[in-house]
PDB file of C-alpha atoms and ligand atoms in Angstrom:
ATOM      1  CA  MET A   1       0.016  -0.044  -0.015  1.00 74.00           C
ATOM      2  CA  VAL A   2       2.867   2.415   0.862  1.00 73.00           C
ATOM      3  CA  HIS A   3       4.490   1.495  -2.482  1.00 79.00           C
ATOM      4  CA  THR A   4       1.257   2.097  -4.459  1.00 84.00           C
ATOM      5  CA  HIS A   5       0.881   5.438  -2.770  1.00 86.00           C
ATOM      6  CA  THR A   6       4.455   6.489  -3.450  1.00 84.00           C
ATOM      7  CA  LEU A   7       4.323   5.305  -7.050  1.00 89.00           C
ATOM      8  CA  VAL A   8       1.239   7.181  -7.925  1.00 90.00           C
ATOM      9  CA  VAL A   9       2.516  10.275  -6.099  1.00 88.00           C
ATOM     10  CA  ILE A  10       5.717  10.174  -8.283  1.00 89.00           C
ATOM     11  CA  LEU A  11       3.705   9.731 -11.486  1.00 91.00           C
ATOM     12  CA  PHE A  12       1.487  12.650 -10.455  1.00 90.00           C
ATOM     13  CA  LEU A  13       4.501  14.830  -9.713  1.00 89.00           C
ATOM     14  CA  ILE A  14       6.144  14.016 -13.022  1.00 92.00           C
ATOM     15  CA  MET A  15       2.975  14.907 -14.902  1.00 92.00           C
ATOM     16  CA  PHE A  16       2.276  18.008 -12.959  1.00 91.00           C
ATOM     17  CA  GLY A  17       5.941  19.088 -13.188  1.00 92.00           C
ATOM     18  CA  TYR A  18       5.957  18.735 -16.984  1.00 94.00           C
ATOM     19  CA  LYS A  19       2.763  20.902 -17.323  1.00 92.00           C
ATOM     20  CA  THR A  20       4.211  23.518 -15.020  1.00 93.00           C
ATOM     21  CA  TYR A  21       7.412  23.478 -17.088  1.00 94.00           C
ATOM     22  CA  LEU A  22       5.336  23.953 -20.422  1.00 94.00           C
ATOM     23  CA  LEU A  23       3.403  26.835 -18.728  1.00 93.00           C
ATOM     24  CA  LEU A  24       6.550  28.524 -17.469  1.00 92.00           C
ATOM     25  CA  THR A  25       8.217  28.244 -20.970  1.00 94.00           C
ATOM     26  CA  ASN A  26       5.133  29.667 -22.725  1.00 91.00           C
ATOM     27  CA  GLN A  27       4.435  26.530 -24.772  1.00 92.00           C
ATOM     28  CA  THR A  28       0.713  27.114 -24.621  1.00 88.00           C
ATOM     29  CA  VAL A  29      -0.392  25.123 -27.513  1.00 91.00           C
ATOM     30  CA  LYS A  30       1.492  22.002 -26.350  1.00 92.00           C
ATOM     31  CA  LEU A  31       0.339  22.622 -22.761  1.00 91.00           C
ATOM     32  CA  GLU A  32      -3.325  22.609 -24.010  1.00 90.00           C
ATOM     33  CA  LEU A  33      -2.728  19.291 -25.854  1.00 92.00           C
ATOM     34  CA  VAL A  34      -1.051  17.599 -22.799  1.00 91.00           C
ATOM     35  CA  ARG A  35      -3.653  18.976 -20.506  1.00 89.00           C
ATOM     36  CA  ASN A  36      -6.517  17.439 -22.446  1.00 89.00           C
ATOM     37  CA  LYS A  37      -4.685  14.113 -22.725  1.00 89.00           C
ATOM     38  CA  THR A  38      -3.867  13.900 -19.129  1.00 89.00           C
ATOM     39  CA  LYS A  39      -6.955  15.272 -17.489  1.00 86.00           C
ATOM     40  CA  ILE A  40      -8.458  11.838 -16.753  1.00 90.00           C
ATOM     41  CA  PHE A  41      -5.136  10.490 -15.381  1.00 89.00           C
ATOM     42  CA  GLU A  42      -4.813  13.456 -13.181  1.00 86.00           C
ATOM     43  CA  MET A  43      -8.241  12.797 -11.680  1.00 87.00           C
ATOM     44  CA  ILE A  44      -7.564   9.138 -11.279  1.00 92.00           C
ATOM     45  CA  PHE A  45      -4.104   9.704  -9.700  1.00 91.00           C
ATOM     46  CA  GLY A  46      -5.478  12.418  -7.311  1.00 87.00           C
ATOM     47  CA  THR A  47      -8.233  10.035  -6.178  1.00 90.00           C
ATOM     48  CA  VAL A  48      -5.905   7.079  -5.687  1.00 92.00           C
ATOM     49  CA  ILE A  49      -3.403   9.333  -3.732  1.00 88.00           C
ATOM     50  CA  LEU A  50      -6.212  10.404  -1.350  1.00 87.00           C
ATOM     51  CA  LEU A  51      -7.648   6.856  -0.978  1.00 90.00           C
ATOM     52  CA  THR A  52      -4.327   5.101  -0.321  1.00 88.00           C
ATOM     53  CA  GLY A  53      -3.189   7.988   1.879  1.00 86.00           C
ATOM     54  CA  GLY A  54      -6.427   7.770   3.825  1.00 86.00           C
ATOM     55  CA  TYR A  55      -6.013   4.065   4.312  1.00 85.00           C
ATOM     56  CA  LEU A  56      -2.474   4.483   5.489  1.00 81.00           C
ATOM     57  CA  LEU A  57      -3.513   7.142   7.907  1.00 80.00           C
ATOM     58  CA  TYR A  58      -6.302   4.934   9.244  1.00 81.00           C
ATOM     59  CA  GLY A  59      -3.823   2.053   9.703  1.00 77.00           C
ATOM     60  CA  LYS A  60      -1.457   4.299  11.591  1.00 73.00           C
ATOM     61  CA  TYR A  61      -4.187   5.615  13.798  1.00 74.00           C
ATOM     62  CA  LEU A  62      -5.392   2.105  14.689  1.00 73.00           C
ATOM     63  CA  VAL A  63      -1.799   1.047  15.669  1.00 67.00           C
ATOM     64  CA  GLU A  64      -0.660   4.146  17.385  1.00 63.00           C
ATOM     65  CA  HIS A  65      -4.027   5.725  18.509  1.00 69.00           C
ATOM     66  CA  SER A  66      -2.803   9.126  17.247  1.00 71.00           C
ATOM     67  CA  ILE A  67      -1.751  10.780  14.043  1.00 74.00           C
ATOM     68  CA  PRO A  68       1.558  12.709  14.167  1.00 73.00           C
ATOM     69  CA  THR A  69       1.415  16.482  13.358  1.00 78.00           C
ATOM     70  CA  TRP A  70       3.663  16.083  10.326  1.00 77.00           C
ATOM     71  CA  LEU A  71       1.048  13.765   8.752  1.00 79.00           C
ATOM     72  CA  ILE A  72      -1.804  16.040   9.435  1.00 83.00           C
ATOM     73  CA  THR A  73       0.258  18.911   8.011  1.00 84.00           C
ATOM     74  CA  LYS A  74       1.020  16.845   4.903  1.00 85.00           C
ATOM     75  CA  PHE A  75      -2.716  16.125   4.342  1.00 85.00           C
ATOM     76  CA  ALA A  76      -3.695  19.767   4.851  1.00 88.00           C
ATOM     77  CA  LEU A  77      -0.975  21.030   2.388  1.00 89.00           C
ATOM     78  CA  PHE A  78      -2.132  18.436  -0.168  1.00 87.00           C
ATOM     79  CA  MET A  79      -5.681  19.622   0.112  1.00 88.00           C
ATOM     80  CA  VAL A  80      -4.463  23.205  -0.609  1.00 91.00           C
ATOM     81  CA  ALA A  81      -1.975  22.384  -3.351  1.00 90.00           C
ATOM     82  CA  ILE A  82      -4.553  20.407  -5.475  1.00 87.00           C
ATOM     83  CA  PRO A  83      -6.896  23.302  -6.097  1.00 89.00           C
ATOM     84  CA  LEU A  84      -4.010  25.738  -6.493  1.00 91.00           C
ATOM     85  CA  GLY A  85      -2.488  23.442  -9.103  1.00 90.00           C
ATOM     86  CA  ILE A  86      -5.673  22.868 -10.996  1.00 87.00           C
ATOM     87  CA  ILE A  87      -6.477  26.717 -11.133  1.00 91.00           C
ATOM     88  CA  GLY A  88      -2.882  27.583 -11.854  1.00 91.00           C
ATOM     89  CA  ILE A  89      -2.669  25.272 -15.011  1.00 87.00           C
ATOM     90  CA  LYS A  90      -6.276  26.053 -16.137  1.00 87.00           C
ATOM     91  CA  LYS A  91      -5.938  29.768 -15.892  1.00 89.00           C
ATOM     92  CA  SER A  92      -2.293  29.737 -17.042  1.00 88.00           C
ATOM     93  CA  ASN A  93      -1.229  31.445 -13.887  1.00 92.00           C
ATOM     94  CA  LYS A  94       2.421  30.812 -13.677  1.00 91.00           C
ATOM     95  CA  ALA A  95       2.792  31.896 -10.020  1.00 93.00           C
ATOM     96  CA  LEU A  96       0.014  29.698  -8.833  1.00 93.00           C
ATOM     97  CA  ALA A  97       1.239  26.644 -10.731  1.00 92.00           C
ATOM     98  CA  LEU A  98       4.724  27.088  -9.463  1.00 93.00           C
ATOM     99  CA  VAL A  99       3.659  27.526  -5.801  1.00 93.00           C
ATOM    100  CA  SER A 100       1.531  24.474  -6.201  1.00 92.00           C
ATOM    101  CA  LEU A 101       4.468  22.446  -7.644  1.00 91.00           C
ATOM    102  CA  LEU A 102       6.826  23.551  -4.825  1.00 92.00           C
ATOM    103  CA  LEU A 103       4.129  22.585  -2.291  1.00 91.00           C
ATOM    104  CA  PHE A 104       3.860  19.092  -3.860  1.00 88.00           C
ATOM    105  CA  ILE A 105       7.584  18.614  -3.790  1.00 87.00           C
ATOM    106  CA  PHE A 106       7.738  19.815  -0.219  1.00 87.00           C
ATOM    107  CA  ILE A 107       4.949  17.480   0.827  1.00 83.00           C
ATOM    108  CA  TYR A 108       6.722  14.597  -0.894  1.00 81.00           C
ATOM    109  CA  GLY A 109      10.045  15.503   0.836  1.00 80.00           C
ATOM    110  CA  LEU A 110       8.311  15.595   4.208  1.00 74.00           C
ATOM    111  CA  ALA A 111       6.908  12.039   3.709  1.00 69.00           C
ATOM    112  CA  GLU A 112      10.270  10.694   2.457  1.00 67.00           C
ATOM    113  CA  MET A 113      12.079  12.118   5.556  1.00 65.00           C
ATOM    114  CA  LYS A 114       9.618  10.744   8.066  1.00 58.00           C
ATOM    115  CA  GLY A 115       8.511   7.582   6.318  1.00 55.00           C
ATOM    116  CA  PHE A 116       5.614   5.362   7.438  1.00 52.00           C
ATOM    117  CA  GLY A 117       7.783   2.635   8.933  1.00 56.00           C
ATOM    118  CA  PRO A 118       8.415   2.240  12.631  1.00 60.00           C
ATOM    119  CA  LYS A 119      11.668   3.314  14.220  1.00 62.00           C
ATOM    120  CA  LYS A 120      13.475   1.867  17.141  1.00 66.00           C
ATOM    121  CA  THR A 121      12.375   3.782  20.252  1.00 66.00           C
ATOM    122  CA  LEU A 122      12.808   1.388  23.229  1.00 75.00           C
ATOM    123  CA  GLU A 123      15.775  -0.295  24.867  1.00 80.00           C
ATOM    124  CA  THR A 124      16.021  -3.998  23.951  1.00 84.00           C
ATOM    125  CA  PRO A 125      14.729  -5.996  26.930  1.00 88.00           C
ATOM    126  CA  MET A 126      17.316  -8.538  28.013  1.00 87.00           C
ATOM    127  CA  VAL A 127      17.254 -11.593  30.231  1.00 83.00           C
ATOM    128  CA  GLY A 128      20.784 -12.043  31.471  1.00 77.00           C
ATOM    129  CA  ASP A 129      24.014 -11.448  29.429  1.00 78.00           C
ATOM    130  CA  GLY A 130      23.475 -11.049  25.612  1.00 77.00           C
ATOM    131  CA  VAL A 131      20.129 -13.024  25.612  1.00 85.00           C
ATOM    132  CA  VAL A 132      17.139 -11.043  24.339  1.00 91.00           C
ATOM    133  CA  ASP A 133      13.894 -11.272  26.177  1.00 94.00           C
ATOM    134  CA  GLY A 134      11.802 -12.307  23.164  1.00 95.00           C
ATOM    135  CA  LYS A 135       8.459 -12.003  24.947  1.00 95.00           C
ATOM    136  CA  ALA A 136       9.094  -8.483  26.207  1.00 93.00           C
ATOM    137  CA  LEU A 137      10.375  -7.439  22.845  1.00 93.00           C
ATOM    138  CA  PHE A 138       7.368  -8.933  21.097  1.00 95.00           C
ATOM    139  CA  ILE A 139       5.124  -6.931  23.448  1.00 93.00           C
ATOM    140  CA  ASN A 140       7.012  -3.723  22.787  1.00 89.00           C
ATOM    141  CA  GLU A 141       7.104  -4.053  18.926  1.00 89.00           C
ATOM    142  CA  CYS A 142       4.552  -6.635  17.680  1.00 93.00           C
ATOM    143  CA  ALA A 143       1.640  -6.868  20.150  1.00 92.00           C
ATOM    144  CA  LYS A 144      -0.110  -3.703  18.997  1.00 86.00           C
ATOM    145  CA  CYS A 145      -1.088  -5.603  15.880  1.00 89.00           C
ATOM    146  CA  HIS A 146      -0.733  -9.240  16.773  1.00 93.00           C
ATOM    147  CA  GLY A 147      -1.723  -9.219  20.497  1.00 94.00           C
ATOM    148  CA  THR A 148       0.525 -10.689  23.142  1.00 94.00           C
ATOM    149  CA  ASP A 149      -0.806 -14.208  22.236  1.00 95.00           C
ATOM    150  CA  GLY A 150      -0.465 -13.549  18.514  1.00 95.00           C
ATOM    151  CA  LYS A 151      -4.205 -13.834  17.780  1.00 94.00           C
ATOM    152  CA  LEU A 152      -5.314 -10.186  17.843  1.00 91.00           C
ATOM    153  CA  GLY A 153      -5.445  -9.794  14.019  1.00 88.00           C
ATOM    154  CA  LEU A 154      -5.468  -5.994  13.819  1.00 84.00           C
ATOM    155  CA  VAL A 155      -5.268  -4.468  10.229  1.00 78.00           C
ATOM    156  CA  GLY A 156      -5.408  -8.100   8.852  1.00 83.00           C
ATOM    157  CA  SER A 157      -2.427  -9.369  10.977  1.00 89.00           C
ATOM    158  CA  ALA A 158      -1.838 -13.051  10.665  1.00 92.00           C
ATOM    159  CA  ASP A 159      -2.591 -15.328  13.649  1.00 96.00           C
ATOM    160  CA  LEU A 160       0.912 -16.166  14.783  1.00 96.00           C
ATOM    161  CA  SER A 161      -0.219 -19.115  16.860  1.00 95.00           C
ATOM    162  CA  LEU A 162      -1.203 -20.812  13.625  1.00 95.00           C
ATOM    163  CA  THR A 163       1.704 -19.847  11.436  1.00 95.00           C
ATOM    164  CA  LYS A 164       3.345 -22.590   9.327  1.00 95.00           C
ATOM    165  CA  LEU A 165       6.419 -20.588   8.484  1.00 96.00           C
ATOM    166  CA  SER A 166       9.956 -21.918   9.211  1.00 96.00           C
ATOM    167  CA  VAL A 167      12.340 -19.957  11.441  1.00 96.00           C
ATOM    168  CA  GLU A 168      14.056 -18.565   8.209  1.00 96.00           C
ATOM    169  CA  GLU A 169      10.675 -17.479   6.785  1.00 96.00           C
ATOM    170  CA  LEU A 170       9.636 -15.867  10.078  1.00 97.00           C
ATOM    171  CA  SER A 171      12.865 -13.955  10.206  1.00 96.00           C
ATOM    172  CA  SER A 172      12.414 -12.826   6.627  1.00 96.00           C
ATOM    173  CA  VAL A 173       8.962 -11.562   7.289  1.00 95.00           C
ATOM    174  CA  ILE A 174      10.164  -9.577  10.314  1.00 95.00           C
ATOM    175  CA  LYS A 175      13.143  -8.095   8.461  1.00 92.00           C
ATOM    176  CA  ASN A 176      11.353  -7.322   5.174  1.00 89.00           C
ATOM    177  CA  GLY A 177       7.699  -6.786   6.290  1.00 87.00           C
ATOM    178  CA  LYS A 178       4.650  -8.289   4.422  1.00 86.00           C
ATOM    179  CA  GLY A 179       1.597  -6.521   3.105  1.00 79.00           C
ATOM    180  CA  THR A 180       0.576  -3.864   5.639  1.00 78.00           C
ATOM    181  CA  MET A 181       3.073  -5.233   8.135  1.00 83.00           C
ATOM    182  CA  PRO A 182       6.038  -2.749   8.245  1.00 82.00           C
ATOM    183  CA  LYS A 183       9.593  -4.062   8.020  1.00 84.00           C
ATOM    184  CA  PHE A 184      11.634  -4.267  11.225  1.00 88.00           C
ATOM    185  CA  ASP A 185      14.996  -3.789   9.544  1.00 83.00           C
ATOM    186  CA  TYR A 186      16.479  -2.153  12.633  1.00 84.00           C
ATOM    187  CA  LEU A 187      16.298  -5.344  14.711  1.00 90.00           C
ATOM    188  CA  THR A 188      19.517  -7.317  15.242  1.00 90.00           C
ATOM    189  CA  GLU A 189      19.857 -10.983  14.480  1.00 91.00           C
ATOM    190  CA  ALA A 190      19.800 -11.716  18.301  1.00 91.00           C
ATOM    191  CA  GLU A 191      16.640  -9.825  18.616  1.00 92.00           C
ATOM    192  CA  ILE A 192      14.950 -11.561  15.680  1.00 95.00           C
ATOM    193  CA  ALA A 193      16.043 -14.904  17.146  1.00 95.00           C
ATOM    194  CA  GLY A 194      14.370 -13.899  20.424  1.00 95.00           C
ATOM    195  CA  LEU A 195      11.235 -13.014  18.486  1.00 96.00           C
ATOM    196  CA  THR A 196      11.038 -16.315  16.492  1.00 97.00           C
ATOM    197  CA  ASP A 197      11.606 -18.328  19.724  1.00 95.00           C
ATOM    198  CA  TYR A 198       8.767 -16.512  21.359  1.00 96.00           C
ATOM    199  CA  ILE A 199       6.444 -17.116  18.206  1.00 97.00           C
ATOM    200  CA  ALA A 200       7.290 -20.811  18.342  1.00 96.00           C
ATOM    201  CA  LYS A 201       5.980 -20.854  22.003  1.00 95.00           C
ATOM    202  CA  LEU A 202       2.681 -19.347  20.856  1.00 94.00           C
ATOM    203  CA  LYS A 203       1.610 -22.509  19.003  1.00 88.00           C
TER     204      LYS A 203
HETATM  205  C1  HEC B   1       1.326  -2.646  11.994  1.00 53.06           C
HETATM  206  C2  HEC B   1       0.872  -3.862  12.385  1.00 53.06           C
HETATM  207  C3  HEC B   1       1.919  -5.023  12.563  1.00 53.06           C
HETATM  208  C4  HEC B   1       3.007  -4.959  13.340  1.00 53.06           C
HETATM  209  C5  HEC B   1       3.487  -3.894  14.335  1.00 53.06           C
HETATM  210  C6  HEC B   1       3.637  -6.297  13.256  1.00 53.06           C
HETATM  211  N1  HEC B   1       2.945  -6.999  12.353  1.00 53.06           N
HETATM  212 FE1  HEC B   1       3.371  -8.909  11.750  1.00 53.06          FE
HETATM  213  N2  HEC B   1       1.926  -8.858  10.444  1.00 53.06           N
HETATM  214  C7  HEC B   1       1.049  -7.818  10.188  1.00 53.06           C
HETATM  215  C8  HEC B   1       0.106  -8.080   9.084  1.00 53.06           C
HETATM  216  C9  HEC B   1      -0.893  -7.240   8.561  1.00 53.06           C
HETATM  217  C10 HEC B   1       0.455  -9.410   8.601  1.00 53.06           C
HETATM  218  C11 HEC B   1      -0.134 -10.198   7.459  1.00 53.06           C
HETATM  219  C12 HEC B   1       0.670  -9.845   6.244  1.00 53.06           C
HETATM  220  C13 HEC B   1       0.087 -10.488   5.040  1.00 53.06           C
HETATM  221  O1  HEC B   1      -0.029 -11.756   5.038  1.00 53.06           O
HETATM  222  O2  HEC B   1      -0.130  -9.825   4.012  1.00 53.06           O
HETATM  223  C14 HEC B   1       1.593  -9.856   9.484  1.00 53.06           C
HETATM  224  C15 HEC B   1       2.198 -11.049   9.322  1.00 53.06           C
HETATM  225  C16 HEC B   1       3.262 -11.519  10.169  1.00 53.06           C
HETATM  226  C17 HEC B   1       3.974 -12.821  10.072  1.00 53.06           C
HETATM  227  C18 HEC B   1       3.732 -13.825   8.958  1.00 53.06           C
HETATM  228  C19 HEC B   1       2.854 -14.892   9.525  1.00 53.06           C
HETATM  229  C20 HEC B   1       2.312 -15.956   8.466  1.00 53.06           C
HETATM  230  O3  HEC B   1       2.090 -17.099   8.846  1.00 53.06           O
HETATM  231  O4  HEC B   1       2.308 -15.573   7.193  1.00 53.06           O
HETATM  232  C21 HEC B   1       4.887 -12.855  10.970  1.00 53.06           C
HETATM  233  C22 HEC B   1       5.797 -13.973  11.283  1.00 53.06           C
HETATM  234  C23 HEC B   1       4.785 -11.662  11.757  1.00 53.06           C
HETATM  235  N3  HEC B   1       3.771 -10.860  11.249  1.00 53.06           N
HETATM  236  C24 HEC B   1       5.587 -11.331  12.826  1.00 53.06           C
HETATM  237  C25 HEC B   1       5.606 -10.053  13.433  1.00 53.06           C
HETATM  238  C26 HEC B   1       6.606  -9.724  14.436  1.00 53.06           C
HETATM  239  C27 HEC B   1       7.602 -10.624  15.084  1.00 53.06           C
HETATM  240  C28 HEC B   1       6.409  -8.384  14.748  1.00 53.06           C
HETATM  241  C29 HEC B   1       7.181  -7.508  15.717  1.00 53.06           C
HETATM  242  C30 HEC B   1       8.580  -7.326  15.337  1.00 53.06           C
HETATM  243  C31 HEC B   1       5.222  -7.966  13.880  1.00 53.06           C
HETATM  244  N4  HEC B   1       4.847  -9.009  13.176  1.00 53.06           N
HETATM  245  C32 HEC B   1       4.769  -6.678  13.943  1.00 53.06           C
HETATM  246  C33 HEC B   1       0.924  -6.704  10.951  1.00 53.06           C
HETATM  247  C34 HEC B   1       1.855  -6.283  11.923  1.00 53.06           C
END
């Protein structure tokens, strides 16, 4: 979902950037042509960006019970940039189109910097020297979606007490993510081993 969202945003930016370029360089005939040809795509892309963005926001809210300010800012700026861009291109207003393009790029940059994925925030819980407390780590990182017993199933999370995956496959899902599950690429091998041990005990 994050990838679909990013891809459509990039396509939208390229299209809008090109039109702004044509407008700024006074290529009005060509602009008119491109505008007519891309109108339908622009509508589709705009709708897909809003729908996928809304879905991602909702998922984040379910997991974290709050939406960070930068995401709200991003959403608000997007809702301003869209009409500015449409009016700018339609009325051939260079300033408006340029402001709108800069806004889109800024919004994109904001998202790239912050990202949707989780970041390491807590100390790794340990039981004794160099041995990770898999259960405590699971509760910190995973229980919000999977539940402490692995059965919660929030946002379509798999029931981990029923998983048929091998230790390697489990590690790979944790490292790389799957579907709406984010990747936990900041976890060390020892931490991942602690988690797979705990998941094995859930069965
Ligand atoms: C934001 C919610 C979320 C968090 C946090 C999360 N998961 Fe998941 N997890 C999911 C979803 C959703 C799926 C199902 C993905 C799919 O099949 O498309 C999943 C699937 C899995 C699977 C695959 C199970 C199978 O049988 O296919 C494993 C293993 C797993 N999660 C382990 C973990 C571990 C370990 C953590 C903590 C490091 C974790 N998850 C954190 C949402 C989450």
